[in-house]
XYZ file of C-alpha atoms in Angstrom:
525
model
C 0.000 0.000 0.000
C 2.025 3.024 -1.237
C 0.260 5.552 1.003
C 1.489 3.735 4.118
C 5.175 3.942 3.268
C 4.743 7.693 2.938
C 4.760 8.023 6.744
C 7.719 5.765 7.391
C 10.157 8.433 6.166
C 11.573 10.878 8.722
C 11.611 14.376 7.253
C 11.962 16.515 10.344
C 14.585 18.809 8.821
C 12.350 19.452 5.829
C 9.454 20.182 8.180
C 11.535 22.629 10.224
C 12.435 24.600 7.123
C 8.760 25.452 6.640
C 8.470 27.232 10.005
C 9.250 30.922 10.546
C 12.359 31.520 12.653
C 10.421 33.130 15.514
C 8.348 29.987 15.923
C 11.464 27.878 16.389
C 12.907 30.050 19.194
C 9.804 31.535 20.806
C 8.718 28.291 22.567
C 12.208 27.949 24.025
C 12.163 31.503 25.350
C 8.610 31.136 26.631
C 9.508 27.942 28.498
C 12.369 29.643 30.274
C 10.397 32.843 30.879
C 7.581 30.846 32.466
C 10.102 28.997 34.648
C 11.555 32.310 35.827
C 8.336 34.251 36.415
C 6.232 31.475 37.963
C 9.076 30.335 40.242
C 9.737 33.882 41.442
C 6.092 34.638 42.191
C 5.534 31.273 43.892
C 8.307 31.940 46.414
C 7.054 35.469 47.035
C 3.550 34.126 47.678
C 4.867 31.784 50.379
C 5.122 34.697 52.851
C 1.409 35.581 52.714
C 0.376 33.596 55.855
C 3.093 35.302 57.967
C 1.681 37.681 60.626
C 2.601 41.302 59.943
C 4.207 41.859 63.343
C 6.683 39.019 62.697
C 8.574 41.173 60.203
C 9.597 43.590 62.959
C 12.410 42.826 65.402
C 10.920 45.043 68.118
C 7.414 43.690 68.695
C 8.057 40.020 69.558
C 10.504 37.887 71.534
C 12.899 36.157 69.154
C 11.401 32.719 69.894
C 7.882 33.891 69.006
C 9.158 35.677 65.908
C 10.995 32.547 64.781
C 7.841 30.514 65.384
C 5.719 32.946 63.320
C 8.216 33.074 60.430
C 8.877 29.330 60.319
C 5.945 28.254 58.067
C 6.845 30.630 55.235
C 10.593 30.001 55.565
C 10.046 26.255 55.497
C 7.807 26.547 52.422
C 10.421 28.747 50.751
C 13.144 26.157 51.369
C 10.972 23.431 49.890
C 10.083 25.537 46.851
C 13.754 26.202 46.154
C 14.024 22.523 45.257
C 10.493 21.700 44.099
C 10.118 24.514 41.550
C 13.413 23.856 39.701
C 12.642 20.135 39.496
C 9.106 20.804 38.210
C 10.315 23.184 35.520
C 13.185 20.895 34.577
C 10.624 18.164 33.891
C 8.305 20.571 32.063
C 11.088 21.918 29.848
C 12.420 18.404 29.269
C 9.008 17.234 28.065
C 8.477 20.332 25.896
C 11.687 19.745 23.942
C 11.507 17.758 20.751
C 11.873 17.953 17.023
C 11.110 21.659 16.786
C 13.213 23.205 19.548
C 16.952 23.673 18.914
C 17.980 22.083 22.240
C 17.964 18.411 23.199
C 15.712 17.142 25.979
C 18.530 17.056 28.544
C 19.795 20.515 27.575
C 16.266 21.906 27.745
C 15.658 20.287 31.135
C 18.932 21.671 32.492
C 18.093 25.141 31.163
C 14.695 24.985 32.870
C 16.256 23.878 36.170
C 18.939 26.588 36.150
C 16.460 29.321 35.205
C 13.992 28.330 37.910
C 16.774 27.828 40.481
C 18.102 31.339 39.892
C 14.587 32.774 40.064
C 13.564 31.089 43.329
C 16.743 32.308 44.975
C 16.202 35.848 43.721
C 12.778 35.769 45.383
C 14.238 34.008 48.420
C 16.762 36.806 48.844
C 13.978 39.404 48.897
C 12.056 37.338 51.453
C 15.125 36.870 53.643
C 16.251 40.489 53.453
C 12.841 41.495 54.745
C 13.691 39.433 57.821
C 17.349 40.519 57.958
C 17.607 44.071 56.550
C 21.415 43.962 56.655
C 21.724 40.896 54.405
C 23.753 41.617 51.260
C 23.598 39.990 47.841
C 27.161 38.703 48.256
C 26.345 37.040 51.588
C 23.235 35.382 50.212
C 25.050 34.280 47.051
C 27.775 32.579 49.103
C 25.114 30.712 51.066
C 23.433 29.557 47.852
C 26.736 28.457 46.316
C 27.739 26.457 49.389
C 24.299 24.833 49.656
C 24.384 23.920 45.966
C 27.907 22.560 46.332
C 26.902 20.289 49.216
C 23.768 19.161 47.346
C 25.774 18.254 44.242
C 28.391 16.560 46.406
C 25.761 14.354 48.046
C 23.778 13.520 44.910
C 26.560 13.168 42.333
C 27.269 9.416 42.795
C 23.559 8.541 42.649
C 22.993 10.849 39.668
C 25.925 9.210 37.894
C 24.381 5.774 38.417
C 21.017 7.072 37.180
C 22.577 8.466 33.989
C 24.664 5.373 33.190
C 22.406 2.515 34.324
C 19.878 2.530 31.480
C 16.477 0.919 31.903
C 17.368 -2.777 32.143
C 18.792 -4.940 34.910
C 21.866 -6.132 33.033
C 25.649 -5.851 33.008
C 25.440 -2.153 32.198
C 23.433 -1.573 35.383
C 26.000 -3.464 37.484
C 28.881 -1.505 35.951
C 27.039 1.792 36.561
C 26.509 0.894 40.233
C 30.194 -0.018 40.617
C 31.273 3.268 39.027
C 28.951 5.174 41.359
C 30.359 3.287 44.359
C 33.974 4.050 43.378
C 33.166 7.739 42.873
C 31.329 7.871 46.228
C 34.277 6.275 48.046
C 36.743 8.697 46.441
C 34.588 11.691 47.384
C 34.180 10.459 50.945
C 37.914 10.008 51.292
C 38.435 13.674 50.402
C 35.576 15.034 52.531
C 33.099 17.749 51.655
C 34.679 20.411 53.884
C 38.148 20.047 52.397
C 36.578 19.957 48.949
C 34.812 23.227 49.764
C 38.151 24.706 50.811
C 39.702 23.495 47.546
C 37.130 25.462 45.510
C 37.536 28.466 47.858
C 34.131 28.163 49.502
C 35.916 27.724 52.843
C 39.235 28.900 54.274
C 41.672 28.100 57.057
C 40.942 29.297 60.586
C 42.223 32.708 61.645
C 44.385 33.299 64.717
C 41.412 33.910 67.014
C 39.635 30.670 66.076
C 42.852 28.636 66.258
C 43.421 29.886 69.804
C 39.854 29.055 70.867
C 40.054 25.568 69.328
C 43.386 24.929 71.040
C 41.901 25.733 74.465
C 38.825 23.572 73.762
C 41.013 20.703 72.532
C 43.091 20.808 75.709
C 39.934 20.532 77.832
C 38.402 17.705 75.786
C 41.589 15.827 74.937
C 40.503 15.710 71.281
C 42.482 17.454 68.540
C 41.095 18.157 65.046
C 43.345 17.812 61.999
C 41.934 20.891 60.290
C 39.895 23.892 61.427
C 38.293 26.222 58.902
C 35.917 29.122 58.367
C 32.888 29.221 56.067
C 32.124 32.817 54.971
C 28.370 32.484 55.539
C 26.061 34.968 57.338
C 24.248 32.319 59.394
C 25.668 31.208 62.726
C 26.668 27.556 62.726
C 29.473 25.035 63.105
C 30.067 21.649 61.475
C 32.268 18.644 62.137
C 33.363 15.702 59.998
C 34.398 12.960 62.442
C 36.134 10.656 59.958
C 38.374 13.412 58.619
C 38.576 15.117 62.047
C 37.644 18.482 60.576
C 35.739 21.360 62.221
C 34.498 24.579 60.616
C 32.700 27.650 61.970
C 30.733 30.122 59.890
C 31.835 33.743 59.818
C 28.358 34.671 61.070
C 28.977 32.727 64.285
C 32.436 34.213 64.804
C 31.146 37.759 64.345
C 28.126 37.422 66.650
C 29.545 35.321 69.513
C 32.254 35.979 72.076
C 35.212 33.681 72.718
C 33.518 31.829 75.583
C 30.463 31.043 73.469
C 32.612 29.898 70.544
C 34.594 27.641 72.879
C 31.384 26.085 74.231
C 30.190 25.295 70.690
C 33.678 24.005 69.829
C 33.393 21.479 72.673
C 30.136 20.257 71.123
C 31.805 19.818 67.723
C 34.794 18.056 69.292
C 32.294 15.654 70.821
C 31.298 14.719 67.271
C 34.928 13.896 66.455
C 34.726 11.184 69.103
C 31.901 9.526 67.128
C 33.946 8.535 64.063
C 32.901 4.879 64.050
C 29.193 5.633 64.399
C 29.464 8.359 61.779
C 31.266 5.973 59.407
C 28.406 3.486 59.677
C 25.784 6.166 59.058
C 27.753 7.556 56.106
C 28.090 4.107 54.543
C 24.366 3.530 54.903
C 23.683 6.958 53.398
C 25.895 6.162 50.408
C 24.067 2.898 49.818
C 20.772 4.792 50.113
C 21.701 7.355 47.434
C 23.141 4.718 45.098
C 19.960 2.677 45.544
C 17.862 5.657 44.489
C 20.143 6.268 41.516
C 19.854 2.676 40.347
C 16.100 2.333 40.882
C 15.044 3.242 37.321
C 15.720 -0.212 35.777
C 14.087 -1.866 38.790
C 10.897 0.060 38.054
C 11.189 -0.567 34.293
C 11.740 -4.315 34.739
C 9.583 -5.145 37.760
C 7.080 -2.277 37.894
C 5.526 -1.306 41.216
C 5.916 -4.875 42.495
C 9.668 -4.447 42.697
C 9.837 -0.677 43.055
C 7.637 -0.206 46.139
C 9.583 -2.652 48.374
C 12.785 -0.909 47.295
C 11.364 2.502 48.238
C 10.110 1.057 51.545
C 13.664 -0.099 52.280
C 14.998 3.366 51.416
C 12.443 4.944 53.778
C 13.404 2.624 56.648
C 17.110 3.347 56.106
C 16.433 7.091 56.071
C 14.522 6.850 59.380
C 17.311 4.821 60.950
C 19.939 7.291 59.755
C 17.956 10.241 61.156
C 17.579 8.600 64.564
C 21.292 7.771 64.584
C 22.165 11.391 63.869
C 19.831 12.618 66.628
C 21.565 10.359 69.160
C 24.875 11.783 67.958
C 23.668 15.327 68.668
C 22.510 14.356 72.147
C 25.888 12.736 72.818
C 27.742 15.864 71.620
C 25.581 18.005 73.924
C 26.559 15.805 76.880
C 30.212 16.080 75.876
C 30.033 19.885 75.856
C 28.192 19.891 79.200
C 30.889 17.726 80.794
C 33.825 19.875 79.673
C 32.491 23.433 79.711
C 33.250 25.461 82.835
C 29.732 26.906 83.091
C 26.842 24.826 81.624
C 24.771 27.988 81.368
C 27.325 29.419 78.954
C 26.855 26.456 76.608
C 23.055 26.743 76.855
C 23.199 30.469 76.081
C 25.588 29.861 73.171
C 23.094 27.417 71.673
C 20.312 29.945 72.160
C 22.294 32.662 70.407
C 22.754 30.417 67.355
C 19.024 29.699 67.233
C 18.240 33.397 67.710
C 20.597 34.549 64.941
C 19.232 31.943 62.537
C 15.624 32.451 63.722
C 15.065 28.728 64.261
C 12.064 27.969 66.531
C 13.024 26.830 70.024
C 10.383 24.092 69.790
C 9.477 22.228 66.594
C 8.096 19.035 68.108
C 9.520 16.806 65.363
C 10.364 13.458 66.932
C 12.168 12.389 63.747
C 14.257 15.583 63.454
C 18.039 15.169 63.472
C 18.404 17.758 66.273
C 16.431 17.874 69.544
C 14.508 21.074 70.262
C 16.553 23.916 71.738
C 14.303 24.163 74.803
C 14.895 20.485 75.604
C 18.643 20.755 74.919
C 18.954 23.635 77.366
C 17.023 21.802 80.077
C 19.094 18.654 79.478
C 22.293 20.493 80.489
C 20.659 21.828 83.649
C 19.744 25.291 82.410
C 16.253 26.781 82.711
C 15.469 29.101 79.765
C 14.476 32.664 80.606
C 11.307 32.412 78.506
C 8.266 30.154 78.663
C 8.245 27.070 76.469
C 6.852 28.226 73.087
C 4.188 26.354 71.190
C 5.085 24.544 67.998
C 4.736 26.547 64.757
C 1.177 26.575 63.455
C 0.408 23.498 61.392
C -2.343 25.336 59.514
C 0.018 28.170 58.563
C 2.561 25.619 57.336
C -0.106 24.026 55.167
C -1.324 27.353 53.778
C 2.218 28.635 53.183
C 2.892 25.573 51.040
C -0.532 25.293 49.438
C -0.651 28.857 48.063
C 2.554 28.715 45.961
C 2.030 25.096 44.875
C -1.511 25.932 43.742
C -0.172 28.971 41.895
C 2.389 26.818 40.057
C -0.279 24.256 39.176
C -2.759 26.852 37.904
C -0.039 28.619 35.910
C 1.008 25.389 34.241
C -2.591 24.433 33.587
C -3.339 27.787 31.964
C -0.190 27.880 29.862
C 0.237 24.289 28.781
C -3.305 22.920 28.757
C -6.090 25.495 28.884
C -4.898 27.839 26.142
C -4.672 25.133 23.452
C -8.119 23.891 24.511
C -9.617 27.397 24.306
C -8.136 27.865 20.844
C -9.260 24.470 19.625
C -11.739 25.955 17.157
C -8.929 27.940 15.529
C -6.471 25.086 15.415
C -5.336 25.854 11.885
C -3.986 29.323 12.712
C -0.276 30.010 13.318
C -1.041 31.539 16.729
C -2.689 28.341 17.901
C 0.159 26.289 16.505
C 2.467 28.299 18.730
C 0.454 27.354 21.816
C 0.213 23.743 20.718
C 3.979 23.392 20.577
C 4.154 24.816 24.109
C 2.253 21.864 25.523
C 4.224 18.783 26.604
C 4.071 16.024 24.018
C 2.465 18.404 21.515
C 4.850 18.077 18.596
C 2.505 15.862 16.616
C -0.255 18.442 16.998
C 2.103 21.192 15.959
C 3.194 19.519 12.738
C -0.369 18.584 11.886
C -1.662 22.074 12.655
C 0.811 23.592 10.267
C -0.032 20.968 7.675
C -3.643 22.086 7.922
C -2.635 25.746 7.766
C -0.603 25.481 4.578
C -2.290 25.575 1.185
C 0.571 23.824 -0.616
C -0.007 20.052 -0.914
C 3.736 19.322 -0.938
C 4.284 21.272 2.283
C 1.323 19.580 3.933
C 2.701 16.228 2.874
C 6.132 16.987 4.404
C 4.579 18.103 7.668
C 2.403 15.007 7.880
C 5.441 12.807 7.425
C 7.119 14.630 10.289
C 3.951 14.250 12.339
C 3.940 10.480 12.257
C 7.721 10.306 12.523
C 7.547 12.105 15.868
C 8.704 9.970 18.764
C 6.324 11.795 21.078
C 3.063 11.208 19.231
C 0.325 10.430 21.745
C -2.576 8.416 20.534
C -5.602 10.189 22.131
C -4.450 13.706 21.326
C -3.343 12.828 17.823
C -6.514 10.968 16.892
C -8.626 13.812 18.252
C -6.810 16.318 16.103
C -6.713 14.063 13.049
C -10.496 13.728 13.216
C -10.907 17.519 12.995
C -8.138 17.867 10.459
C -9.636 15.314 8.091
C -12.805 17.369 7.923
C -11.138 20.427 6.398
C -8.537 19.068 3.976
C -8.995 17.400 0.583
C -9.410 13.641 0.560
C -6.087 13.447 -1.252
C -4.426 14.493 2.024
C -6.884 12.976 4.499
C -6.782 9.481 3.010
C -3.028 8.810 3.360
C -3.152 10.383 6.821
C -5.720 7.787 7.764
C -3.513 5.019 6.387
C -0.576 6.290 8.407
C -2.686 6.468 11.567
C -3.838 2.916 11.023
C -0.243 1.784 10.741
C 0.866 3.747 13.818
C -2.035 3.175 16.204
C -4.074 0.348 14.704
C -7.248 2.429 14.539
C -8.575 5.750 13.299
C -11.380 8.137 14.091
C -14.245 7.828 11.617
C -16.312 10.975 12.157
C -14.716 12.966 9.325
C -12.811 10.223 7.541
C -16.118 8.746 6.349
C -16.380 11.370 3.625
C -13.266 9.911 1.948
C -13.897 6.267 0.966
C -10.806 4.096 1.148
C -11.316 2.640 -2.315
C -10.823 6.023 -3.951
C -7.381 6.519 -5.484
C -5.379 9.284 -3.727
C -4.631 12.245 -5.924
C -1.422 14.280 -5.782
C 0.284 12.217 -3.068
C 3.465 10.383 -3.928
C 4.549 7.300 -1.983
């Protein structure tokens, strides 16, 4: 049947040459513009449930202010990851034969654009809380956070990229490569790696002196002490590598006695190397398991995938509980070696106050106990009443508003507009909106085939339509039914033959006017 072979030829380049240049680049720019604008507004909307008085430093005790700000700040942190992932997937699915970028390049562009946008909005939100925050300070925080995130996820992402979709030798090799990379990265350590890329530096004379005094009291000596130039007040330890770092925000806001008390806590972590090694090994296995889960799902479906995810969940819970016990042990270590337990309790409180972390969260699975409980555990009674937990309703609303906004924006842009313009599907403007929708390349090519008056051009576009790897049966058949009602039988008839070959069935509403036994006119095989 000559008409069938017509659609077995891939002529995407010929189809592209029929489109105006603006139509090739406009969808790309619109994808990235939508990622930027929607992400920015979503993060800005997250602050709506925050009480007005919480923005002022003079009207509330710091613990109440932290409690009031927590829902919006937590939603903002979640959106900084959720929005880029959503738009990476959207841009990945919108790429195809028309756009000049590959799927992976388009997905990466969507992620980067959204990531930059959510942090621009996050900076405005955070500066409203901390008027003195500068762009440089916030940028350093973002860079360090991104560095740590990439450091943690890189081995699993490498396995995901190399494993393929089948449980075979390639999958085993990918897992081994990921394991080797993870072991090499762990041997170096994330803090030293951060220092190597100049995100951290060696300790100054003041910090070295404080750490020396704390080490003499505890009998534990770190191999390396560093400073992270971040505005938040914090300190970190890596027990296996015996490394300790303080943020510049902590060093600027706290006196020597308070820094020494926190140093004793971090030195307590250095005494937990074996426990930390076990938790780190389990964490590595967890991330590699997630990275290699794609072929498990492809081969075994939900039957094999759900037990694997259940195992991952159990491991994550165990790791969190192990880390919480480590924090409690480090608190006891600081309490035993500090000269005045109240000084350690007040140093902890100052860190929470600077960072505006609620004194009580009530999360039993959190990696850190609540500040109020930590202070009481070292024999110190806080000077303020025990605060309530942050409002659960505000947390829900703070998350629901921006997520709903993202959903409605995507629905309006990618789904509703093409549906509203369905009656005008043969116009170039509608074709533009069709190509914006995920999986819409087949509709785009067909819409332009219907728009053109030249049989040869229509023929080329129809070939590209059925050659598309993304053609979706319901959407394509629905369009083809309308399309067949407005074009000559000479074009509709071979389209029907191609549909029959591709999907095994065709719509009959409009194809009935073109009997199959008629000889096609003007269509070459």
